[in-house]
PDB file of C-alpha atoms in Angstrom:
ATOM      1  CA  UNK A   1     -16.667  -9.418   8.342  1.00  0.00           C
ATOM      2  CA  UNK A   2     -14.411 -10.156   5.418  1.00  0.00           C
ATOM      3  CA  UNK A   3     -11.049  -8.615   5.519  1.00  0.00           C
ATOM      4  CA  UNK A   4      -8.446  -8.316   2.951  1.00  0.00           C
ATOM      5  CA  UNK A   5      -5.363 -10.502   3.645  1.00  0.00           C
ATOM      6  CA  UNK A   6      -2.844  -8.087   2.270  1.00  0.00           C
ATOM      7  CA  UNK A   7      -2.864  -4.086   2.143  1.00  0.00           C
ATOM      8  CA  UNK A   8      -0.682  -2.400   0.068  1.00  0.00           C
ATOM      9  CA  UNK A   9       0.492   1.225   0.041  1.00  0.00           C
ATOM     10  CA  UNK A  10       2.340   3.460  -2.510  1.00  0.00           C
ATOM     11  CA  UNK A  11       4.946   5.550  -0.771  1.00  0.00           C
ATOM     12  CA  UNK A  12       5.301   9.298  -2.274  1.00  0.00           C
ATOM     13  CA  UNK A  13       2.180  11.190  -1.671  1.00  0.00           C
ATOM     14  CA  UNK A  14       0.381   8.191  -0.264  1.00  0.00           C
ATOM     15  CA  UNK A  15       2.334   6.815   2.929  1.00  0.00           C
ATOM     16  CA  UNK A  16       4.082  10.162   3.288  1.00  0.00           C
ATOM     17  CA  UNK A  17       3.263  13.574   1.885  1.00  0.00           C
ATOM     18  CA  UNK A  18       6.210  14.064  -0.509  1.00  0.00           C
ATOM     19  CA  UNK A  19       8.289  12.634  -3.112  1.00  0.00           C
ATOM     20  CA  UNK A  20      11.410  10.712  -1.531  1.00  0.00           C
ATOM     21  CA  UNK A  21      13.701  12.509  -3.911  1.00  0.00           C
ATOM     22  CA  UNK A  22      12.601  16.141  -3.228  1.00  0.00           C
ATOM     23  CA  UNK A  23      12.177  17.245   0.452  1.00  0.00           C
ATOM     24  CA  UNK A  24      11.501  15.441   3.894  1.00  0.00           C
ATOM     25  CA  UNK A  25       9.407  16.686   6.665  1.00  0.00           C
ATOM     26  CA  UNK A  26       8.904  14.596   9.959  1.00  0.00           C
ATOM     27  CA  UNK A  27       5.649  12.401   9.918  1.00  0.00           C
ATOM     28  CA  UNK A  28       3.449  12.080  12.983  1.00  0.00           C
ATOM     29  CA  UNK A  29       3.826   8.702  14.928  1.00  0.00           C
ATOM     30  CA  UNK A  30       1.428   6.007  13.343  1.00  0.00           C
ATOM     31  CA  UNK A  31      -0.908   3.533  15.091  1.00  0.00           C
ATOM     32  CA  UNK A  32      -0.462  -0.119  15.334  1.00  0.00           C
ATOM     33  CA  UNK A  33      -3.879  -1.398  13.925  1.00  0.00           C
ATOM     34  CA  UNK A  34      -2.698  -4.388  11.896  1.00  0.00           C
ATOM     35  CA  UNK A  35      -4.777  -7.054  13.731  1.00  0.00           C
ATOM     36  CA  UNK A  36      -3.530  -9.942  11.680  1.00  0.00           C
ATOM     37  CA  UNK A  37      -3.554  -8.079   8.280  1.00  0.00           C
ATOM     38  CA  UNK A  38      -0.139  -8.179   6.197  1.00  0.00           C
ATOM     39  CA  UNK A  39       1.046  -4.779   5.043  1.00  0.00           C
ATOM     40  CA  UNK A  40       3.068  -4.119   2.067  1.00  0.00           C
ATOM     41  CA  UNK A  41       4.477  -1.244   0.016  1.00  0.00           C
ATOM     42  CA  UNK A  42       4.842  -1.061  -3.741  1.00  0.00           C
ATOM     43  CA  UNK A  43       6.622   2.056  -5.250  1.00  0.00           C
ATOM     44  CA  UNK A  44       7.866   2.920  -8.803  1.00  0.00           C
ATOM     45  CA  UNK A  45      10.427   5.218  -7.386  1.00  0.00           C
ATOM     46  CA  UNK A  46      13.868   5.333  -8.751  1.00  0.00           C
ATOM     47  CA  UNK A  47      15.296   6.568  -5.490  1.00  0.00           C
ATOM     48  CA  UNK A  48      15.002   3.081  -3.883  1.00  0.00           C
ATOM     49  CA  UNK A  49      17.760   3.711  -1.410  1.00  0.00           C
ATOM     50  CA  UNK A  50      16.084   6.897  -0.195  1.00  0.00           C
ATOM     51  CA  UNK A  51      12.654   5.070   0.093  1.00  0.00           C
ATOM     52  CA  UNK A  52      14.001   2.322   2.216  1.00  0.00           C
ATOM     53  CA  UNK A  53      15.898   4.771   4.355  1.00  0.00           C
ATOM     54  CA  UNK A  54      12.888   6.587   5.142  1.00  0.00           C
ATOM     55  CA  UNK A  55      10.819   3.376   5.880  1.00  0.00           C
ATOM     56  CA  UNK A  56      13.492   2.719   8.422  1.00  0.00           C
ATOM     57  CA  UNK A  57      13.845   6.329   9.777  1.00  0.00           C
ATOM     58  CA  UNK A  58       9.974   6.322  10.264  1.00  0.00           C
ATOM     59  CA  UNK A  59      10.098   2.815  11.867  1.00  0.00           C
ATOM     60  CA  UNK A  60       7.640   1.527   9.170  1.00  0.00           C
ATOM     61  CA  UNK A  61       9.486  -1.670   8.565  1.00  0.00           C
ATOM     62  CA  UNK A  62       8.208  -3.277  11.744  1.00  0.00           C
ATOM     63  CA  UNK A  63       4.829  -3.317  10.242  1.00  0.00           C
ATOM     64  CA  UNK A  64       5.695  -4.374   6.766  1.00  0.00           C
ATOM     65  CA  UNK A  65       5.835  -7.920   5.543  1.00  0.00           C
ATOM     66  CA  UNK A  66       6.390  -7.358   1.774  1.00  0.00           C
ATOM     67  CA  UNK A  67       8.149  -4.403  -0.080  1.00  0.00           C
ATOM     68  CA  UNK A  68       8.396  -3.915  -3.827  1.00  0.00           C
ATOM     69  CA  UNK A  69      10.384  -0.745  -4.431  1.00  0.00           C
ATOM     70  CA  UNK A  70      11.862   0.004  -7.922  1.00  0.00           C
ATOM     71  CA  UNK A  71      10.990   1.594 -11.140  1.00  0.00           C
ATOM     72  CA  UNK A  72       8.392  -0.251 -13.446  1.00  0.00           C
ATOM     73  CA  UNK A  73       4.867  -1.128 -13.767  1.00  0.00           C
ATOM     74  CA  UNK A  74       2.823  -1.612 -10.630  1.00  0.00           C
ATOM     75  CA  UNK A  75       1.300  -4.652 -12.156  1.00  0.00           C
ATOM     76  CA  UNK A  76       4.862  -6.198 -12.144  1.00  0.00           C
ATOM     77  CA  UNK A  77       5.125  -5.194  -8.368  1.00  0.00           C
ATOM     78  CA  UNK A  78       1.593  -6.801  -7.592  1.00  0.00           C
ATOM     79  CA  UNK A  79       2.566 -10.043  -9.586  1.00  0.00           C
ATOM     80  CA  UNK A  80       5.679 -10.256  -7.383  1.00  0.00           C
ATOM     81  CA  UNK A  81       3.621  -9.488  -4.211  1.00  0.00           C
ATOM     82  CA  UNK A  82       1.043 -12.339  -5.062  1.00  0.00           C
ATOM     83  CA  UNK A  83       3.829 -14.733  -5.692  1.00  0.00           C
ATOM     84  CA  UNK A  84       5.718 -13.900  -2.451  1.00  0.00           C
ATOM     85  CA  UNK A  85       2.741 -13.681  -0.240  1.00  0.00           C
ATOM     86  CA  UNK A  86       0.413 -16.383  -1.659  1.00  0.00           C
ATOM     87  CA  UNK A  87      -2.559 -14.076  -1.368  1.00  0.00           C
ATOM     88  CA  UNK A  88      -4.770 -13.732  -4.353  1.00  0.00           C
ATOM     89  CA  UNK A  89      -5.444 -10.321  -6.004  1.00  0.00           C
ATOM     90  CA  UNK A  90      -9.173 -10.460  -4.835  1.00  0.00           C
ATOM     91  CA  UNK A  91      -7.920 -10.627  -1.288  1.00  0.00           C
ATOM     92  CA  UNK A  92      -5.743  -7.467  -1.772  1.00  0.00           C
ATOM     93  CA  UNK A  93      -6.374  -3.700  -1.147  1.00  0.00           C
ATOM     94  CA  UNK A  94      -4.110  -0.991  -2.584  1.00  0.00           C
ATOM     95  CA  UNK A  95      -3.786   2.762  -1.746  1.00  0.00           C
ATOM     96  CA  UNK A  96      -2.152   5.140  -4.368  1.00  0.00           C
ATOM     97  CA  UNK A  97      -2.135   8.705  -5.215  1.00  0.00           C
ATOM     98  CA  UNK A  98      -1.929   8.099  -9.042  1.00  0.00           C
ATOM     99  CA  UNK A  99      -4.884   7.106 -11.126  1.00  0.00           C
ATOM    100  CA  UNK A 100      -2.693   5.252 -13.856  1.00  0.00           C
ATOM    101  CA  UNK A 101      -1.769   2.896 -11.004  1.00  0.00           C
ATOM    102  CA  UNK A 102      -5.294   2.522  -9.555  1.00  0.00           C
ATOM    103  CA  UNK A 103      -6.502   1.964 -13.115  1.00  0.00           C
ATOM    104  CA  UNK A 104      -3.720  -0.805 -13.920  1.00  0.00           C
ATOM    105  CA  UNK A 105      -3.818  -2.581 -10.560  1.00  0.00           C
ATOM    106  CA  UNK A 106      -7.620  -2.718 -10.530  1.00  0.00           C
ATOM    107  CA  UNK A 107      -7.790  -4.601 -13.530  1.00  0.00           C
ATOM    108  CA  UNK A 108      -5.989  -7.447 -11.552  1.00  0.00           C
ATOM    109  CA  UNK A 109      -9.070  -7.781  -9.252  1.00  0.00           C
ATOM    110  CA  UNK A 110      -7.332  -5.697  -6.448  1.00  0.00           C
ATOM    111  CA  UNK A 111      -9.561  -3.421  -4.385  1.00  0.00           C
ATOM    112  CA  UNK A 112      -7.832  -0.099  -5.225  1.00  0.00           C
ATOM    113  CA  UNK A 113      -8.469   3.396  -3.473  1.00  0.00           C
ATOM    114  CA  UNK A 114      -7.174   6.579  -5.035  1.00  0.00           C
ATOM    115  CA  UNK A 115      -5.735   8.836  -2.389  1.00  0.00           C
ATOM    116  CA  UNK A 116      -5.063  12.357  -3.872  1.00  0.00           C
ATOM    117  CA  UNK A 117      -4.264  13.658  -0.392  1.00  0.00           C
ATOM    118  CA  UNK A 118      -2.782  10.907   1.079  1.00  0.00           C
ATOM    119  CA  UNK A 119      -3.785   7.862   3.351  1.00  0.00           C
ATOM    120  CA  UNK A 120      -5.682   8.305   6.688  1.00  0.00           C
ATOM    121  CA  UNK A 121      -6.783   5.973   9.367  1.00  0.00           C
ATOM    122  CA  UNK A 122     -10.346   7.118   8.797  1.00  0.00           C
ATOM    123  CA  UNK A 123      -9.960   6.282   5.112  1.00  0.00           C
ATOM    124  CA  UNK A 124      -8.515   2.724   5.881  1.00  0.00           C
ATOM    125  CA  UNK A 125     -11.310   2.159   8.111  1.00  0.00           C
ATOM    126  CA  UNK A 126     -13.929   3.179   5.431  1.00  0.00           C
ATOM    127  CA  UNK A 127     -12.324   1.061   2.885  1.00  0.00           C
ATOM    128  CA  UNK A 128     -12.181  -2.039   4.863  1.00  0.00           C
ATOM    129  CA  UNK A 129     -15.862  -1.749   5.508  1.00  0.00           C
ATOM    130  CA  UNK A 130     -16.399  -1.348   1.475  1.00  0.00           C
ATOM    131  CA  UNK A 131     -14.039  -4.251   1.147  1.00  0.00           C
ATOM    132  CA  UNK A 132     -16.043  -6.440   3.732  1.00  0.00           C
ATOM    133  CA  UNK A 133     -19.301  -5.690   1.923  1.00  0.00           C
ATOM    134  CA  UNK A 134     -18.239  -6.567  -1.493  1.00  0.00           C
ATOM    135  CA  UNK A 135     -16.591 -10.004  -0.542  1.00  0.00           C
ATOM    136  CA  UNK A 136     -18.009 -12.937   1.215  1.00  0.00           C
ATOM    137  CA  UNK A 137     -16.111 -14.132   4.524  1.00  0.00           C
ATOM    138  CA  UNK A 138     -13.511 -16.677   3.783  1.00  0.00           C
TER     139      UNK A 138
END
């Protein structure tokens, strides 16, 4: 089964169910499910310090090999992710709650998933299957 080499998550209303600069509720403990996948985050938040603090508080940094957290275009984030990881856009998957980010990043050739209600393990598994059905094994 073909797998993406890099999976990237937005932060606010995707990886956690709030904006980092509004309110904070504890999240349930996540699962270790990487199995050789690189994980990264890309966020346009202006609250860079708060986002990094939450990643640390929720012990998510241990799973992340790449982080692009700063205001600006998600296209800029993804160009940097590609340069830093060596992973081609066609080998990436991206989860975000904003349609404009999905539209912009999908133009690069990234497999994008709109998550208006946040990401779940069930959704990730479903999208891994869809990804593998669209791409040959490399």
